[in-house]
mmCIF file of C-alpha atoms in Angstrom:
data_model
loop_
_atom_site.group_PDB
_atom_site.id
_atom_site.type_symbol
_atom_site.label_atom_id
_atom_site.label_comp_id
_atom_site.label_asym_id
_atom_site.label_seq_id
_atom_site.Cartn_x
_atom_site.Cartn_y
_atom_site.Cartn_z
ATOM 1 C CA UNK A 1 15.862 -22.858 -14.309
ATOM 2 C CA UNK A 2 15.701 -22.814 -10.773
ATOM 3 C CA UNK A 3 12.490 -22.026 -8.576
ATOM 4 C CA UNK A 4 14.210 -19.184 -6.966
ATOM 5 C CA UNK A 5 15.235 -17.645 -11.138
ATOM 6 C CA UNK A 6 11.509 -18.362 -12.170
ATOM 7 C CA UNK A 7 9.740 -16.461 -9.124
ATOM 8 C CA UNK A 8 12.127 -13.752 -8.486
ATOM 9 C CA UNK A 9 10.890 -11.506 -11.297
ATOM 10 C CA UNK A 10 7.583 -11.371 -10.009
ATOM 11 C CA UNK A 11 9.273 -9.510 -6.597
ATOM 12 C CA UNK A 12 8.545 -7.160 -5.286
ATOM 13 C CA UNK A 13 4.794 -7.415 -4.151
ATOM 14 C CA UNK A 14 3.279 -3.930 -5.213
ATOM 15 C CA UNK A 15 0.767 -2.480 -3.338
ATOM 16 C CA UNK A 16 -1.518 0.686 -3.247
ATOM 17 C CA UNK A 17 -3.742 2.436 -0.825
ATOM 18 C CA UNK A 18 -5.825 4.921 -0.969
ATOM 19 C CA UNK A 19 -8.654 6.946 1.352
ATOM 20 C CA UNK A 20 -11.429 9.095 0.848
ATOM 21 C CA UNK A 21 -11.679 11.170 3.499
ATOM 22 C CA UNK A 22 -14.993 11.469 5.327
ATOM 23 C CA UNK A 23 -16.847 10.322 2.113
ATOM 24 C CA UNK A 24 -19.547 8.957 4.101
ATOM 25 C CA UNK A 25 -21.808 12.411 4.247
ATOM 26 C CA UNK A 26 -24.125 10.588 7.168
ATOM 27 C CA UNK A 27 -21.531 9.340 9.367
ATOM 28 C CA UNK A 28 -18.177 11.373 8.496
ATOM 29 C CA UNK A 29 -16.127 7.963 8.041
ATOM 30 C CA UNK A 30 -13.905 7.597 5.491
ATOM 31 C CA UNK A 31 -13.742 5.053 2.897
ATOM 32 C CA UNK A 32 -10.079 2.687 2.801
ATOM 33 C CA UNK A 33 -9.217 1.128 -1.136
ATOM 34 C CA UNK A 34 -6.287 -1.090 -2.253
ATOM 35 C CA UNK A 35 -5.049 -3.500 -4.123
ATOM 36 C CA UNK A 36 -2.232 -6.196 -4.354
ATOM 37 C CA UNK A 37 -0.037 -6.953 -6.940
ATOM 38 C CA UNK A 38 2.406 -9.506 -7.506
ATOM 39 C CA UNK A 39 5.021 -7.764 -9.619
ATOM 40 C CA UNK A 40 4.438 -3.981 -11.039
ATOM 41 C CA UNK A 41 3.148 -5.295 -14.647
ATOM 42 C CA UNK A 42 0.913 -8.093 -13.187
ATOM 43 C CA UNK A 43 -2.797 -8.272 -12.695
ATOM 44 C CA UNK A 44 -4.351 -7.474 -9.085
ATOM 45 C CA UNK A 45 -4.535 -10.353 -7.246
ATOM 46 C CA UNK A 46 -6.591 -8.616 -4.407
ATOM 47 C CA UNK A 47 -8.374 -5.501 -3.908
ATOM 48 C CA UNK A 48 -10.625 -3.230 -1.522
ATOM 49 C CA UNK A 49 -12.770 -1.067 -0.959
ATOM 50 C CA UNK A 50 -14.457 -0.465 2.562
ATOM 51 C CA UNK A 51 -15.870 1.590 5.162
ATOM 52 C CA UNK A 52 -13.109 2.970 7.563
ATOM 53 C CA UNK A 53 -14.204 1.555 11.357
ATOM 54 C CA UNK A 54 -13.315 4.390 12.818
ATOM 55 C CA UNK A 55 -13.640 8.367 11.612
ATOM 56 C CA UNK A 56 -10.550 9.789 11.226
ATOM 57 C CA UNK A 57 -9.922 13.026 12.615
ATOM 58 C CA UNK A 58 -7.644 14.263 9.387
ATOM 59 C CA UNK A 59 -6.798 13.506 5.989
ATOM 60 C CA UNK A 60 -3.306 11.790 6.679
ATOM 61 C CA UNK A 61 -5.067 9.385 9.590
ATOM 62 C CA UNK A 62 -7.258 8.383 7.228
ATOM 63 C CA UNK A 63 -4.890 7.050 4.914
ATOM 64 C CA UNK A 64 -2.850 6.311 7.498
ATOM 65 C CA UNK A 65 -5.630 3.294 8.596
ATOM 66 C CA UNK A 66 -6.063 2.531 4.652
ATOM 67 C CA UNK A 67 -1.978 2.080 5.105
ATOM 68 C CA UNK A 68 -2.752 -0.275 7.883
ATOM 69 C CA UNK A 69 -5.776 -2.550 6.134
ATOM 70 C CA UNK A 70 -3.194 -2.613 2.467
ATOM 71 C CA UNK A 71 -0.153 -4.026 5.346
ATOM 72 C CA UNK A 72 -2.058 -6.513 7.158
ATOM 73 C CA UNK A 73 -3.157 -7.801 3.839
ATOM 74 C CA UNK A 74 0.373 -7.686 1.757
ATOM 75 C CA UNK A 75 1.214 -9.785 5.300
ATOM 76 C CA UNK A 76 -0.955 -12.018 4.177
ATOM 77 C CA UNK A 77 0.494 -12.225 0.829
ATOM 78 C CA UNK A 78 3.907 -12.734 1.720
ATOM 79 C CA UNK A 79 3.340 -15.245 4.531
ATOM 80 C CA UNK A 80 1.454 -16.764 2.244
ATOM 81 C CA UNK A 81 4.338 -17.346 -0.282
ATOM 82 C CA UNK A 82 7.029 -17.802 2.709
ATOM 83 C CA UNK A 83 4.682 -21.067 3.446
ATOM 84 C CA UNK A 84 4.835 -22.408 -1.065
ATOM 85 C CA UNK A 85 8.554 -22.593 0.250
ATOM 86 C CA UNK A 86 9.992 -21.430 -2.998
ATOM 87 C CA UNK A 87 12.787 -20.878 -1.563
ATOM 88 C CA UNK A 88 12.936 -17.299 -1.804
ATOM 89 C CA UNK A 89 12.113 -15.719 1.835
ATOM 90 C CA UNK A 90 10.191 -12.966 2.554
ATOM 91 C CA UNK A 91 9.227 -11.037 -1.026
ATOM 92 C CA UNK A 92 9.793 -7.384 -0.130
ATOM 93 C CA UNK A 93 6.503 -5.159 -0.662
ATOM 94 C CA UNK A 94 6.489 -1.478 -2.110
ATOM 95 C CA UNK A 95 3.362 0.639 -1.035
ATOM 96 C CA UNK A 96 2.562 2.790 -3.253
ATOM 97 C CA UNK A 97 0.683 6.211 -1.250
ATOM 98 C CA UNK A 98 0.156 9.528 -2.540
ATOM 99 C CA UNK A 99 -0.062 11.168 0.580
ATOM 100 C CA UNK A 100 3.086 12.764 1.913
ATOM 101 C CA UNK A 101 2.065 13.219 5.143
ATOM 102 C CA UNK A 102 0.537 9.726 6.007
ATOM 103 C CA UNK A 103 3.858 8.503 4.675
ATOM 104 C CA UNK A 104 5.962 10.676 7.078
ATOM 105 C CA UNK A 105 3.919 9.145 9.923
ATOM 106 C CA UNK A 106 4.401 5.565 8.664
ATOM 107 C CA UNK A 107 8.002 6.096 8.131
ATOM 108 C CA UNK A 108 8.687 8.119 11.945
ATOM 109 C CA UNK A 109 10.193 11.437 9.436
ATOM 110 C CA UNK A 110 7.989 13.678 11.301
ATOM 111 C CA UNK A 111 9.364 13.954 15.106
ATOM 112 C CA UNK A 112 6.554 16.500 15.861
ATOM 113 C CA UNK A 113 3.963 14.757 14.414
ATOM 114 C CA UNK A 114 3.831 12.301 17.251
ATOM 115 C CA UNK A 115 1.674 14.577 20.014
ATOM 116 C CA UNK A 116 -0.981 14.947 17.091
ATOM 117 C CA UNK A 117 -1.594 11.493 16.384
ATOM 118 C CA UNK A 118 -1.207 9.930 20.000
ATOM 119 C CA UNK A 119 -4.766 9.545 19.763
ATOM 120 C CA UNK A 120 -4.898 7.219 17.257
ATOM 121 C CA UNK A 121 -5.171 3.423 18.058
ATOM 122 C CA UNK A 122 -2.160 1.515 18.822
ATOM 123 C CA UNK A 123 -2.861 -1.222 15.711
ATOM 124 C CA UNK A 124 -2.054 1.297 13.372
ATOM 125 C CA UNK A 125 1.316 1.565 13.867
ATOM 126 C CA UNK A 126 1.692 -1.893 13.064
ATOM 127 C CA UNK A 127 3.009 0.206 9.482
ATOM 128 C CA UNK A 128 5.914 1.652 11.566
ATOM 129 C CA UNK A 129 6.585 -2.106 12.736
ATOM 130 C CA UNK A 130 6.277 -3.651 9.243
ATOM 131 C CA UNK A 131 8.499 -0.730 7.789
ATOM 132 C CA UNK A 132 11.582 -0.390 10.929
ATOM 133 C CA UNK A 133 11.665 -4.494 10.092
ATOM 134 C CA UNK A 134 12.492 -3.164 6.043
ATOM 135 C CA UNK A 135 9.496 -5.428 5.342
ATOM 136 C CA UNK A 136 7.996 -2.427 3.271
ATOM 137 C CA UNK A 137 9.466 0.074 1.104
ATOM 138 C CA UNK A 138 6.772 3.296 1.446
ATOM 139 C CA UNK A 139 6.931 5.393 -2.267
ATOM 140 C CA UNK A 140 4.982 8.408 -3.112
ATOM 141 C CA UNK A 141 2.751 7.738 -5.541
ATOM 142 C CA UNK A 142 1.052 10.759 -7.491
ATOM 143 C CA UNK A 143 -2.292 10.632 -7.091
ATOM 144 C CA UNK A 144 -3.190 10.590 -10.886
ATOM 145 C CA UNK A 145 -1.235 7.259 -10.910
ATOM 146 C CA UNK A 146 -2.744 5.941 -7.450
ATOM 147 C CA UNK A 147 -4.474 2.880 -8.823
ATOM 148 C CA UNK A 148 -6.216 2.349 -5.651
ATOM 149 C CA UNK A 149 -7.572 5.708 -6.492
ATOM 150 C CA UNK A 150 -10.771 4.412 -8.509
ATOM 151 C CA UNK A 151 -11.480 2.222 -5.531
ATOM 152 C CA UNK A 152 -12.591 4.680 -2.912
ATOM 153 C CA UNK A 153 -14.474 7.071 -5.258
ATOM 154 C CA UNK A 154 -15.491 8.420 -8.828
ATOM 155 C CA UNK A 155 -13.430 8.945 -11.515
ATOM 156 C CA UNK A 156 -13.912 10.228 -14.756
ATOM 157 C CA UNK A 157 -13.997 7.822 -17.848
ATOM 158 C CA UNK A 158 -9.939 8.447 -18.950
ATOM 159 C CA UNK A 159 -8.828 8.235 -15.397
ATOM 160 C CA UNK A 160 -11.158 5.147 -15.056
ATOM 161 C CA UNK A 161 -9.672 3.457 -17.944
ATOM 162 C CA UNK A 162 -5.712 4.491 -16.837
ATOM 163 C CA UNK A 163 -5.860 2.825 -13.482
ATOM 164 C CA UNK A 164 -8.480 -0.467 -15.193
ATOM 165 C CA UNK A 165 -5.324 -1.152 -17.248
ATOM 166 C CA UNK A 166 -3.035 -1.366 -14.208
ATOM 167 C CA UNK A 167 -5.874 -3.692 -12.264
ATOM 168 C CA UNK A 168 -5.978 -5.922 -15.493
ATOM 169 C CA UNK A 169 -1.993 -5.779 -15.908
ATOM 170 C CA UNK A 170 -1.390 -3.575 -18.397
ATOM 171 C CA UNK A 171 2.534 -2.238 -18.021
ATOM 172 C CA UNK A 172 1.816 0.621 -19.665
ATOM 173 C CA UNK A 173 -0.560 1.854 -16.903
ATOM 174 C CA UNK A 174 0.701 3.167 -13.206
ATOM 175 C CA UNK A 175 2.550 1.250 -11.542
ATOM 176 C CA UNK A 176 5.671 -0.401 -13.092
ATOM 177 C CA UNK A 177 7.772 2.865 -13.586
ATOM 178 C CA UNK A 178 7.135 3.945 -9.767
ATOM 179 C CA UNK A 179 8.086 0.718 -8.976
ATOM 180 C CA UNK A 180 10.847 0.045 -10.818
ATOM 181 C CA UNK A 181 12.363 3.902 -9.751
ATOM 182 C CA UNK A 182 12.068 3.036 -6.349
ATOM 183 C CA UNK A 183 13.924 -0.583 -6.259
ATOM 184 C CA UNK A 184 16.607 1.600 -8.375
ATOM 185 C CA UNK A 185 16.888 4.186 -5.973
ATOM 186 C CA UNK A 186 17.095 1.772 -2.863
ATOM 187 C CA UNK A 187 19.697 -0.466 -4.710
ATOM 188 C CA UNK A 188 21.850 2.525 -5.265
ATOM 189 C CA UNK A 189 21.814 3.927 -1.760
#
């Protein structure tokens, strides 16, 4: 077998993000989780979970920056295994979000959208960059499957144990059926 047969099952690198918006009851910020995967029935190979910088003035822009922190570090990740020279290129990443709005701001779907987040810090849009380059593949991601979900705040004990059988690489947990869908879907189009 060749390197590029034994390491191209573990592509795409599977990420998901999630936000708690304005958790933080003394200062309003928001709280940014996620967590990396190497293929959808893997084990995490990094995770998240920390105070936003910055409050966010909605729901969506706080994702939107938990988008931001889960791209620079799937970067990482994939730089990372451009430089193993496996001969494979750039792995493609799938983010996995369960907010439909922060996607549509990631993904430039929502024209009008534009005057009500010109606020918001140019570094953010590094998403847009990372997904007009087809570097990342956005999906919705319910948010009872959003394994990042248990990073950013409580869950009860069956939703706990769900997404702790993703982390640990379970297939039968959240990820691998989202992920799978949406490699289907973008090989058929």
């Amino acid at each position: 077998l060749s390197r590029r047969q034994v390491f191209s099952d573990l592509w795409p690198i599977l990420a998901y993000c999630d936000a708690d918006y304005a958790g933080e009851l003394s200062t309003a910020k928001s709280t940014s989780g996620g967590l990396i995967k190497l293929s959808a029935d893997g084990a995490a190979i990094d995770w998240w979970s920390k105070k936003q910088e910055v409050v966010a003035g909605s729901t969506a822009e706080a994702e939107y920056i938990s988008m931001y922190t889960c791209v620079n570090n799937t970067c990482s990740i994939q730089e990372l295994v451009m430089e193993l020279e496996l001969g494979i290129g750039r792995p493609r990443a799938v983010l996995m979000e369960d907010n439909t709005a922060a996607i549509a701001l990631a993904t430039g779907c929502r024209t009008g959208m534009r005057s009500k987040v010109r606020h918001m810090r140019v570094r953010f849009h590094k998403v847009r960059d990372c997904v007009r380059e087809d570097n990342f593949q956005i999906v919705y991601c319910p948010t009872d499957r959003q394994t990042a979900d248990v990073l950013t705040k409580a869950a009860g004990p069956q939703l706990m144990a769900s997404h702790l059988e993703s982390l640990m690489g379970n297939t039968t947990g959240t990820g691998a059926a989202l992920a799978c869908a949406a490699l289907a879907h973008r090989v058929s189009e």
